[in-house]
XYZ file of C-alpha atoms in Angstrom:
703
model
C 128.333 -10.981 -49.058
C 125.332 -8.809 -48.486
C 127.351 -5.921 -47.068
C 129.979 -6.077 -49.845
C 127.243 -6.041 -52.507
C 125.507 -3.091 -50.868
C 128.556 -0.855 -51.102
C 129.384 -1.564 -54.741
C 129.270 1.612 -56.781
C 126.599 2.010 -59.419
C 126.423 4.075 -62.525
C 124.212 6.643 -60.965
C 126.886 7.748 -58.504
C 125.416 5.953 -55.439
C 126.433 2.741 -53.731
C 123.771 0.063 -53.860
C 120.859 2.366 -52.970
C 122.768 4.218 -50.210
C 123.355 7.913 -50.813
C 126.828 8.880 -51.759
C 129.001 10.779 -49.294
C 128.803 14.598 -49.327
C 132.233 14.899 -50.949
C 131.225 12.470 -53.726
C 127.925 14.170 -54.667
C 127.833 15.899 -58.033
C 126.462 19.418 -58.441
C 125.750 22.079 -55.801
C 124.939 21.109 -52.241
C 121.526 21.626 -50.671
C 122.795 24.439 -48.448
C 124.173 26.379 -51.407
C 120.846 26.073 -53.243
C 118.905 27.177 -50.164
C 121.231 30.127 -49.639
C 120.302 31.370 -53.113
C 116.618 31.599 -52.200
C 115.067 35.116 -52.117
C 114.143 34.628 -48.475
C 117.767 33.858 -47.544
C 118.812 37.400 -48.451
C 117.472 38.661 -45.128
C 117.014 37.304 -41.630
C 113.882 39.368 -41.124
C 111.523 36.447 -40.756
C 113.829 34.085 -38.824
C 114.888 36.322 -35.973
C 118.348 36.973 -34.504
C 120.784 34.143 -33.872
C 119.398 31.849 -36.585
C 122.041 30.290 -38.801
C 121.695 30.472 -42.583
C 120.086 27.649 -44.496
C 122.159 24.447 -44.346
C 124.823 25.850 -41.994
C 124.358 22.960 -39.561
C 124.813 20.425 -42.327
C 128.004 21.989 -43.645
C 129.647 22.376 -40.254
C 128.801 19.029 -38.754
C 127.836 16.874 -41.706
C 124.737 15.492 -40.060
C 126.780 13.626 -37.441
C 125.786 15.787 -34.510
C 122.061 15.409 -34.773
C 122.022 11.691 -33.998
C 124.125 11.906 -30.797
C 122.126 14.911 -29.658
C 118.918 12.995 -30.139
C 120.325 10.002 -28.254
C 121.437 12.187 -25.354
C 118.020 13.827 -25.102
C 116.299 10.443 -25.168
C 118.621 9.093 -22.459
C 117.908 12.055 -20.180
C 114.178 11.699 -20.739
C 114.252 8.010 -19.905
C 116.322 8.591 -16.780
C 113.753 11.004 -15.285
C 111.793 9.266 -12.531
C 108.075 8.922 -13.019
C 107.258 9.192 -9.293
C 108.427 11.536 -6.485
C 109.345 8.473 -4.429
C 112.258 7.743 -6.742
C 113.741 11.210 -6.299
C 116.691 11.509 -3.870
C 114.942 14.286 -1.935
C 113.943 14.707 1.705
C 110.315 14.341 2.707
C 109.654 18.087 2.832
C 110.959 18.542 -0.710
C 108.855 15.607 -1.920
C 105.762 17.028 -0.211
C 106.376 20.443 -1.813
C 106.889 18.758 -5.175
C 103.613 16.814 -4.866
C 101.726 19.985 -3.873
C 103.109 21.860 -6.854
C 102.191 18.953 -9.109
C 98.647 18.888 -7.717
C 98.306 22.650 -8.193
C 99.499 22.326 -11.763
C 97.019 19.510 -12.337
C 94.180 21.593 -10.884
C 95.194 24.564 -13.038
C 95.186 22.357 -16.113
C 91.777 20.967 -15.175
C 90.387 24.473 -14.635
C 91.849 25.600 -17.942
C 90.299 22.618 -19.653
C 86.933 23.407 -18.030
C 87.203 27.036 -19.101
C 88.126 25.999 -22.624
C 85.217 23.544 -22.670
C 82.819 26.257 -21.526
C 84.239 28.654 -24.107
C 83.821 26.029 -26.818
C 80.266 25.332 -25.685
C 79.465 29.045 -25.674
C 80.950 29.493 -29.137
C 78.969 26.569 -30.511
C 75.765 27.875 -28.936
C 76.383 31.290 -30.519
C 76.908 29.670 -33.897
C 73.707 27.663 -33.525
C 71.842 30.802 -32.501
C 73.157 32.650 -35.555
C 72.104 29.767 -37.780
C 68.657 29.805 -36.200
C 68.338 33.557 -36.720
C 69.396 33.177 -40.343
C 66.659 30.607 -40.855
C 63.974 32.911 -39.460
C 65.235 36.051 -41.230
C 62.423 37.515 -43.325
C 62.751 37.382 -47.114
C 66.030 35.421 -47.039
C 65.253 33.462 -50.200
C 63.920 36.561 -51.953
C 67.129 38.463 -51.242
C 69.252 35.563 -52.450
C 67.256 35.437 -55.657
C 67.608 39.195 -56.172
C 71.376 39.004 -55.631
C 71.723 36.190 -58.135
C 69.621 37.755 -60.883
C 70.373 41.461 -60.500
C 73.705 41.630 -58.689
C 74.845 42.358 -55.167
C 74.295 46.111 -55.587
C 70.549 45.657 -56.044
C 70.494 43.158 -53.198
C 72.140 45.736 -50.919
C 69.146 48.054 -51.420
C 66.703 45.421 -50.182
C 69.028 44.522 -47.301
C 69.039 48.164 -46.241
C 65.250 48.293 -46.582
C 64.895 45.264 -44.310
C 67.271 46.818 -41.767
C 65.314 50.091 -41.748
C 62.077 48.183 -41.365
C 63.503 46.546 -38.236
C 64.582 49.969 -36.911
C 61.095 51.364 -37.396
C 59.478 48.374 -35.692
C 61.760 48.927 -32.704
C 60.998 52.663 -32.652
C 57.258 51.961 -32.885
C 57.396 49.595 -29.917
C 59.291 52.188 -27.861
C 56.825 54.952 -28.737
C 53.787 52.844 -27.968
C 55.176 51.559 -24.646
C 56.617 54.875 -23.397
C 54.162 57.382 -24.854
C 50.822 55.967 -25.904
C 50.234 53.458 -23.095
C 51.091 55.850 -20.203
C 48.707 58.405 -21.689
C 45.737 56.045 -21.298
C 46.900 54.214 -18.160
C 46.908 57.397 -16.091
C 43.401 58.261 -17.203
C 41.649 59.440 -20.311
C 43.446 62.422 -21.853
C 41.543 65.700 -21.775
C 40.001 67.162 -24.876
C 41.225 70.150 -26.858
C 41.282 73.552 -25.132
C 38.128 75.557 -25.239
C 38.064 78.342 -27.833
C 36.932 80.738 -25.086
C 40.063 80.072 -23.022
C 42.022 83.272 -22.683
C 45.754 83.361 -21.947
C 48.666 85.706 -22.691
C 49.632 83.366 -25.537
C 46.275 83.523 -27.312
C 43.905 80.629 -27.950
C 44.161 77.304 -29.751
C 41.222 75.470 -31.324
C 42.266 72.529 -33.552
C 38.724 71.271 -34.211
C 36.777 72.455 -37.220
C 33.441 74.146 -36.574
C 30.124 73.337 -38.237
C 29.253 70.695 -40.799
C 32.310 69.178 -42.473
C 32.090 67.905 -46.050
C 33.526 64.557 -47.114
C 36.095 66.242 -49.343
C 37.264 68.309 -46.375
C 37.742 65.119 -44.360
C 39.889 63.723 -47.175
C 41.931 66.917 -47.311
C 42.360 66.802 -43.527
C 43.609 63.220 -43.807
C 46.223 64.259 -46.358
C 47.338 67.422 -44.538
C 47.138 66.240 -40.918
C 44.649 68.933 -39.918
C 41.077 68.781 -38.613
C 40.274 65.577 -36.743
C 43.920 64.390 -37.003
C 45.376 67.519 -35.425
C 44.043 66.579 -31.972
C 44.803 62.851 -32.052
C 47.571 60.569 -30.693
C 49.342 61.105 -34.003
C 50.656 64.558 -33.016
C 52.413 66.201 -30.087
C 49.601 68.529 -28.989
C 47.266 65.672 -27.997
C 49.293 64.479 -24.996
C 48.368 65.991 -21.586
C 50.816 67.789 -19.247
C 51.597 64.998 -16.798
C 55.084 64.789 -15.208
C 55.590 61.044 -15.692
C 54.281 61.177 -19.240
C 56.552 64.124 -20.085
C 59.650 62.257 -18.878
C 58.625 59.076 -20.723
C 57.877 61.121 -23.857
C 61.345 62.659 -23.827
C 63.094 59.399 -22.921
C 61.436 57.600 -25.838
C 63.011 60.091 -28.259
C 66.471 59.638 -26.769
C 66.052 55.847 -26.669
C 65.150 55.726 -30.365
C 68.196 57.803 -31.267
C 70.518 55.719 -29.078
C 69.294 52.344 -30.355
C 69.446 53.561 -33.946
C 73.008 54.777 -33.444
C 74.166 51.497 -31.888
C 72.536 49.315 -34.534
C 73.877 51.412 -37.408
C 77.384 51.372 -35.918
C 77.185 47.618 -35.464
C 76.102 47.181 -39.065
C 78.822 49.543 -40.331
C 81.595 47.837 -38.356
C 80.490 44.376 -39.458
C 80.634 45.532 -43.093
C 83.917 47.410 -42.603
C 85.982 44.210 -42.585
C 84.593 43.142 -45.947
C 85.166 46.614 -47.394
C 88.787 46.780 -46.242
C 89.496 43.346 -47.664
C 87.821 44.241 -50.949
C 89.619 47.563 -51.315
C 93.007 46.099 -50.336
C 92.860 43.643 -53.225
C 93.348 40.518 -51.089
C 89.997 38.967 -52.008
C 89.357 40.698 -55.312
C 91.783 38.706 -57.439
C 90.377 36.681 -60.270
C 91.916 33.488 -58.916
C 89.920 33.910 -55.703
C 86.687 34.365 -57.638
C 87.379 31.368 -59.872
C 88.851 28.862 -57.406
C 87.503 29.869 -53.966
C 84.138 31.585 -54.440
C 82.048 28.506 -55.168
C 79.784 27.041 -52.493
C 79.913 23.238 -52.762
C 76.970 22.889 -50.383
C 74.482 24.174 -52.972
C 71.657 21.848 -53.940
C 69.321 22.362 -56.867
C 69.675 23.972 -60.272
C 68.149 27.275 -59.141
C 70.719 27.814 -56.391
C 73.567 26.840 -58.715
C 72.432 29.280 -61.390
C 72.075 32.098 -58.862
C 75.589 31.469 -57.577
C 76.953 31.404 -61.122
C 75.335 34.741 -61.916
C 76.654 36.260 -58.694
C 80.236 35.210 -59.526
C 79.727 36.538 -63.052
C 78.685 39.952 -61.704
C 81.682 40.024 -59.356
C 84.082 39.241 -62.200
C 82.424 41.906 -64.326
C 82.964 44.469 -61.575
C 86.627 43.510 -61.176
C 87.263 43.734 -64.914
C 85.629 47.157 -65.165
C 87.576 48.460 -62.156
C 90.859 47.117 -63.542
C 90.223 48.679 -66.956
C 89.505 52.131 -65.511
C 92.561 51.936 -63.245
C 94.731 50.925 -66.211
C 93.514 53.887 -68.221
C 94.164 56.216 -65.288
C 97.713 54.880 -64.891
C 98.492 55.432 -68.586
C 97.447 59.103 -68.632
C 100.088 61.667 -69.447
C 100.554 64.897 -67.510
C 98.491 66.868 -70.029
C 95.678 64.316 -69.928
C 95.623 64.435 -66.124
C 95.445 68.240 -66.176
C 92.545 68.059 -68.637
C 90.719 65.494 -66.491
C 91.105 67.594 -63.339
C 89.944 70.721 -65.177
C 86.808 68.888 -66.298
C 86.227 67.687 -62.732
C 86.518 71.214 -61.325
C 84.050 72.612 -63.888
C 81.578 69.803 -63.297
C 81.739 70.281 -59.523
C 81.077 74.004 -59.960
C 78.014 73.080 -62.015
C 76.852 70.715 -59.261
C 77.274 73.443 -56.633
C 75.232 75.865 -58.760
C 72.422 73.331 -59.172
C 72.359 72.612 -55.437
C 72.282 76.321 -54.590
C 69.331 76.900 -56.921
C 67.474 73.945 -55.394
C 67.997 75.183 -51.833
C 66.805 78.667 -52.685
C 63.688 77.191 -54.289
C 62.893 75.169 -51.162
C 63.349 78.250 -48.982
C 61.081 80.310 -51.262
C 58.372 77.613 -51.341
C 58.328 77.328 -47.546
C 58.238 81.085 -46.991
C 55.472 81.625 -49.542
C 53.103 79.023 -48.091
C 51.579 81.258 -45.410
C 51.252 84.185 -47.812
C 49.435 82.090 -50.409
C 47.058 80.568 -47.828
C 46.007 84.026 -46.652
C 44.709 85.009 -50.111
C 40.878 85.056 -50.367
C 40.818 83.113 -53.624
C 42.813 80.238 -52.172
C 40.546 79.984 -49.149
C 37.472 79.350 -51.337
C 39.088 76.445 -53.228
C 39.912 73.460 -50.971
C 41.979 71.719 -53.664
C 44.106 74.818 -54.115
C 44.513 75.082 -50.344
C 45.738 71.472 -50.284
C 48.203 72.283 -53.080
C 49.513 75.248 -51.118
C 49.826 73.042 -48.025
C 51.924 70.583 -49.989
C 53.967 73.237 -51.820
C 57.236 72.602 -49.878
C 56.807 68.834 -50.210
C 56.046 69.135 -53.920
C 59.063 71.338 -54.507
C 61.393 69.060 -52.537
C 60.131 65.964 -54.361
C 60.425 67.723 -57.714
C 64.015 68.707 -57.022
C 64.795 65.170 -55.885
C 63.347 63.795 -59.132
C 65.115 66.207 -61.506
C 68.628 66.645 -60.102
C 69.731 63.008 -59.385
C 69.472 62.014 -63.103
C 71.628 65.038 -63.892
C 74.169 63.860 -61.320
C 74.201 60.445 -63.009
C 74.962 62.087 -66.349
C 77.763 64.181 -64.813
C 79.495 61.371 -62.853
C 80.809 59.291 -65.834
C 82.374 62.425 -67.356
C 84.753 62.745 -64.386
C 86.731 59.604 -65.235
C 86.285 57.680 -61.978
C 85.705 53.964 -61.469
C 82.171 52.644 -61.217
C 82.333 52.297 -57.423
C 83.697 55.829 -57.077
C 80.939 57.132 -59.364
C 78.323 55.473 -57.167
C 79.840 57.106 -54.083
C 79.888 60.561 -55.725
C 76.288 60.231 -56.895
C 75.253 59.133 -53.434
C 77.091 61.990 -51.733
C 75.610 64.634 -54.020
C 72.120 63.192 -53.868
C 72.155 62.728 -50.107
C 73.438 66.266 -49.694
C 70.603 67.472 -51.913
C 67.913 65.562 -50.036
C 69.118 66.137 -46.485
C 70.143 69.742 -47.056
C 66.766 70.515 -48.654
C 65.148 69.038 -45.545
C 67.369 71.248 -43.379
C 66.437 74.308 -45.449
C 62.762 73.478 -44.891
C 63.315 73.185 -41.145
C 65.331 76.400 -41.017
C 62.575 78.305 -42.788
C 60.004 76.859 -40.370
C 62.107 77.774 -37.353
C 62.567 81.288 -38.676
C 58.767 81.566 -38.654
C 58.488 80.043 -35.171
C 61.185 82.176 -33.518
C 60.600 85.366 -35.579
C 63.955 84.828 -37.360
C 65.756 84.546 -34.023
C 64.634 87.974 -32.808
C 63.323 87.472 -29.258
C 62.388 91.173 -29.008
C 59.986 90.972 -31.916
C 56.380 91.854 -31.062
C 55.089 88.410 -32.085
C 57.646 86.474 -30.001
C 58.193 88.824 -27.056
C 55.354 87.461 -24.924
C 55.759 83.687 -25.240
C 59.138 83.204 -26.974
C 57.542 82.062 -30.239
C 55.010 83.330 -32.785
C 51.878 82.324 -30.878
C 49.486 84.149 -33.238
C 50.322 82.175 -36.387
C 51.645 79.032 -34.652
C 49.838 78.482 -31.328
C 51.100 74.863 -31.228
C 54.314 74.950 -33.230
C 55.317 71.360 -32.363
C 52.180 70.021 -34.024
C 52.880 72.196 -37.053
C 56.343 70.636 -37.416
C 54.817 67.183 -37.001
C 52.322 67.971 -39.763
C 55.127 68.988 -42.117
C 56.987 65.722 -41.477
C 53.722 63.802 -41.874
C 53.087 65.463 -45.240
C 56.657 64.775 -46.397
C 56.302 61.091 -45.527
C 52.874 60.772 -47.124
C 53.851 62.638 -50.280
C 57.006 60.536 -50.647
C 54.877 57.382 -50.476
C 52.366 58.708 -53.002
C 55.186 59.750 -55.341
C 56.745 56.264 -55.190
C 53.401 54.615 -55.909
C 52.699 56.961 -58.801
C 56.107 56.354 -60.411
C 55.736 52.574 -60.249
C 52.045 52.297 -61.155
C 51.653 55.186 -63.593
C 55.063 55.309 -65.304
C 57.035 52.061 -65.043
C 54.225 49.545 -65.538
C 52.490 51.373 -68.429
C 55.878 51.878 -70.068
C 56.628 48.162 -69.798
C 53.184 47.143 -71.105
C 53.188 49.607 -73.990
C 56.731 48.924 -75.134
C 56.236 45.163 -74.715
C 53.640 45.241 -77.484
C 55.998 47.081 -79.842
C 58.608 45.321 -81.978
C 62.297 46.028 -82.335
C 64.086 48.716 -80.356
C 60.931 49.983 -78.659
C 60.645 46.692 -76.786
C 64.089 47.281 -75.226
C 63.081 50.808 -74.210
C 60.359 49.440 -71.947
C 62.866 47.552 -69.775
C 64.748 49.858 -67.431
C 67.493 49.235 -64.902
C 66.979 49.386 -61.158
C 68.646 52.619 -60.050
C 70.272 51.660 -56.760
C 71.640 55.111 -55.724
C 68.290 56.881 -56.185
C 66.367 54.175 -54.379
C 68.815 54.044 -51.476
C 68.761 57.801 -51.048
C 64.969 57.666 -51.021
C 65.113 55.257 -48.097
C 67.641 57.365 -46.187
C 65.634 60.526 -46.826
C 62.432 58.883 -45.560
C 64.178 57.561 -42.463
C 65.703 60.979 -41.722
C 62.233 62.524 -41.927
C 61.026 59.944 -39.402
C 63.900 60.658 -37.014
C 63.176 64.382 -37.171
C 59.401 63.997 -36.852
C 59.232 61.234 -34.231
C 59.357 63.836 -31.442
C 56.616 66.020 -32.953
C 54.603 63.153 -34.447
C 55.020 60.162 -32.072
C 53.289 57.604 -34.290
C 55.336 58.496 -37.373
C 57.632 55.414 -36.979
C 54.533 53.215 -37.018
C 53.353 54.830 -40.249
C 56.829 54.453 -41.734
C 56.842 50.751 -40.826
C 53.689 50.237 -42.877
C 55.190 52.335 -45.668
C 58.433 50.328 -45.835
C 56.525 47.048 -45.724
C 54.395 48.146 -48.678
C 57.469 49.524 -50.418
C 59.358 46.233 -50.156
C 56.699 44.236 -51.994
C 56.090 47.036 -54.475
C 59.789 47.365 -55.368
C 60.191 43.615 -55.515
C 57.273 43.297 -57.918
C 58.546 46.199 -60.027
C 62.063 44.717 -60.086
C 61.036 41.305 -61.394
C 58.392 42.726 -63.746
C 59.886 45.828 -65.350
C 63.651 45.886 -64.622
C 66.596 44.150 -66.248
C 70.016 43.398 -64.714
C 72.308 46.400 -64.598
C 74.697 46.759 -67.503
C 77.289 48.204 -65.115
C 77.541 46.988 -61.549
C 79.625 47.928 -58.535
C 81.136 46.182 -55.548
C 78.737 44.956 -52.901
C 81.304 45.704 -50.182
C 81.245 49.381 -51.135
C 77.464 49.481 -50.949
C 77.198 47.497 -47.717
C 79.608 49.848 -45.931
C 78.764 53.175 -47.542
C 74.989 52.921 -47.229
C 75.007 52.624 -43.390
C 77.566 55.433 -43.315
C 75.195 57.737 -45.185
C 72.404 56.570 -42.888
C 74.575 57.566 -39.929
C 74.981 60.989 -41.500
C 71.201 61.271 -41.756
C 70.858 60.388 -38.078
C 73.395 63.072 -37.113
C 71.611 65.695 -39.215
C 68.218 64.783 -37.751
C 69.565 65.142 -34.204
C 70.393 68.847 -34.724
C 66.823 70.233 -35.100
C 65.400 67.914 -32.444
C 68.014 68.885 -29.830
C 67.646 72.560 -30.760
C 63.902 72.329 -30.133
C 64.365 70.504 -26.835
C 66.955 72.835 -25.309
C 66.429 76.299 -26.830
C 62.872 76.906 -28.077
C 60.151 77.425 -25.417
C 57.379 74.811 -25.645
C 53.859 75.757 -26.611
C 51.762 77.085 -23.743
C 48.448 75.628 -24.972
C 49.283 72.063 -26.043
C 51.590 69.146 -25.386
C 53.019 67.470 -22.261
C 55.554 70.264 -21.635
C 53.161 73.216 -21.549
C 54.004 75.721 -18.843
C 57.752 74.919 -18.857
C 60.521 77.355 -19.785
C 62.011 74.694 -22.052
C 61.312 71.081 -22.857
C 64.477 69.945 -21.068
C 63.424 71.784 -17.858
C 61.097 68.873 -17.077
C 64.057 66.559 -16.486
C 65.649 68.520 -13.570
C 62.226 68.935 -11.979
C 61.689 65.181 -12.136
C 65.138 64.536 -10.662
C 64.349 66.762 -7.673
C 61.424 64.459 -6.838
C 63.760 61.461 -6.463
C 65.498 60.399 -3.210
C 68.490 62.432 -2.098
C 71.074 59.745 -2.887
C 69.733 59.292 -6.397
C 69.758 63.056 -6.929
C 73.385 63.324 -5.869
C 74.374 60.444 -8.149
C 72.563 61.859 -11.191
C 73.908 65.360 -10.656
C 77.403 63.898 -10.135
C 77.195 62.437 -13.638
C 76.987 65.970 -15.004
C 79.954 67.386 -13.069
C 83.596 67.723 -14.099
C 84.621 65.234 -11.423
C 82.932 62.530 -13.521
C 83.497 63.958 -16.999
C 87.289 64.497 -16.749
C 88.196 60.939 -15.582
C 85.783 59.534 -18.155
C 87.457 61.591 -20.866
C 90.923 60.493 -19.737
C 89.883 56.841 -19.615
C 88.305 57.102 -23.056
C 91.474 58.732 -24.409
C 93.658 55.981 -22.943
C 91.435 53.262 -24.377
C 91.386 54.969 -27.742
C 95.184 55.314 -27.810
C 95.556 51.672 -26.787
C 93.160 50.624 -29.542
C 95.038 52.705 -32.112
C 98.386 51.282 -31.008
C 96.968 47.759 -31.159
C 95.535 48.404 -34.615
C 98.886 49.778 -35.816
C 100.741 46.760 -34.486
C 98.259 44.427 -36.149
C 98.646 46.400 -39.363
C 102.429 46.065 -39.273
C 102.116 42.353 -38.539
C 99.728 41.905 -41.458
C 102.070 43.761 -43.804
C 104.986 41.605 -42.648
C 102.963 38.440 -43.180
C 102.005 39.618 -46.657
C 105.661 40.222 -47.482
C 106.507 36.786 -46.135
C 103.843 35.222 -48.339
C 105.285 37.039 -51.354
C 108.782 35.816 -50.455
C 107.537 32.243 -50.108
C 105.969 32.520 -53.535
C 109.296 33.754 -54.940
C 111.030 30.793 -53.260
C 108.672 28.368 -54.981
C 109.254 30.009 -58.341
C 113.036 29.911 -57.818
C 113.025 26.234 -56.784
C 110.851 25.355 -59.761
C 113.274 27.153 -62.090
C 116.270 25.352 -60.550
C 114.486 22.009 -60.833
C 113.787 22.640 -64.508
C 117.375 23.729 -65.078
C 118.825 20.669 -63.297
C 116.504 18.292 -65.135
C 117.485 19.813 -68.472
C 121.190 19.561 -67.530
C 120.850 15.883 -66.530
C 118.983 15.211 -69.762
C 121.751 16.836 -71.803
C 124.380 14.766 -69.993
């Protein structure tokens, strides 16, 4: 009775809850629906030899799967669980047991390796969490990012990174330069003014009674009592070990800076590529996936809300500019490119005028100091001393606002405008620094003419510059000090009075007192200051220590100015662009700073009356002399590193590794593109199935 009732047909086309046979089903079969999917149009993702969707069902009607499963289960159950049950001889059983034991040992070793790898990974994660907890100003940076956007936060992140670089450079300079100077004995005093040599005489100390104002001027210019002090190159005595340590400290600072900047750039590169590719910049990601559910407290929640708001604002602005660019006609594009060409010609003209002004100011300094009127007025002498620094700072204050006015006229997105402003401003700052150095080196080397009367005897102008390394250190010292004084004056004498005065006024004047935090200008100021330190650390060994104190003061000053006088930016830009592009510009500054330092080390003869390399043909000549004092085996090894027998295999190995890395990156790129296409196809499948479901439901409802 039960079986007969179960097979009675019902109105729905099934028999008592059992599905109807395939021939009795109404409508299209499952295989035909699956074959209409967008992904069924190609076998790209399923590989060769894979049957179309539902082919197994149509051919065999589901009857083959059950016997196949039964056969597999029977074979599995028939396998003996012990070697004793196998019909094998003893030797075969012994071999089988040995292979089983080896496999078991391999699995145990793999499990131990995996356990160690897991333990190491967890320890690394705990270490990273611990370092995040002890990171300085973590809460301050989070608050800045929430209230003023990720672009402003990126400035303070870069400032913290540069502060760490300067602390590291200061430790290296103190350990490799300052401590060996005093450990080997007290350094000798300045040379006697009566000392006669073919390269003249050098007397850095002032004679007679010195007024208090003169001491203040000496502090600002690096002359007088500071000229023969551990602050500058000329103070350090000519000792072989000290000379090698002095030179190695410079190379160590450059190497560590390069590695840390590259590490920071590569770590930010992943975020930048994802942001620019559009994978993580969709609005759905910001709305549904950007929230942190571990936040506690109203303050943290509000900061996260503001951060997501800024990110959405950036995406909307970028999308609007891209839409306008896509809708331009051919005539509009020609007009836009014509405007861009004219504006770039204007930028080139402004940069050329600025560079000529820096060159003129540097060349006129010595002429103005030699005038009798200037020598009688100490304040005027100080102004002449600072003339190149004043001109460079003036150019850096006037031209960047002009670049900011020009950039929006070119029709680029906000992120592209930031990049253009940064490129032009960094070229202005770093190139003006290079022009200053070139003008100084033209004075040192008599414009490259070794046969000149001033440079023929010693290889440099010993009459005007008896210790040219100290003179370069003084110029870098003045640039650093003047940059700090300029920043303090702008904040204390312009921004704060403007905020206080306009805050007392009603209406529109109150809004005038609140200004935006200009991220590009501030970032370029940091990179310019750090480039000055990299250039001057060889000629002024304690310059990184001074820059550490400067950046520490600057952090609190900018933080106070930001929360007191600045409002959130009306137009923001992507944090990924800033986090990747800022270290890239910093890397450019490091490369530019390496050129004058290496030129001084290898090509210009050192001063004969000051410094640890006095008496050498070049600064680098001290290194081969020190190598010759080492044991014979060490000498052969070090000289082998400079031969072609070592360089050519190293170059070939580097080329092979680079080609392998490029091939691996290309394969990963193709795999990622294929996976993206597969995701798109899966999305189309879902849309198609949803449409068919709606169509079938509407058809059943009509019936």
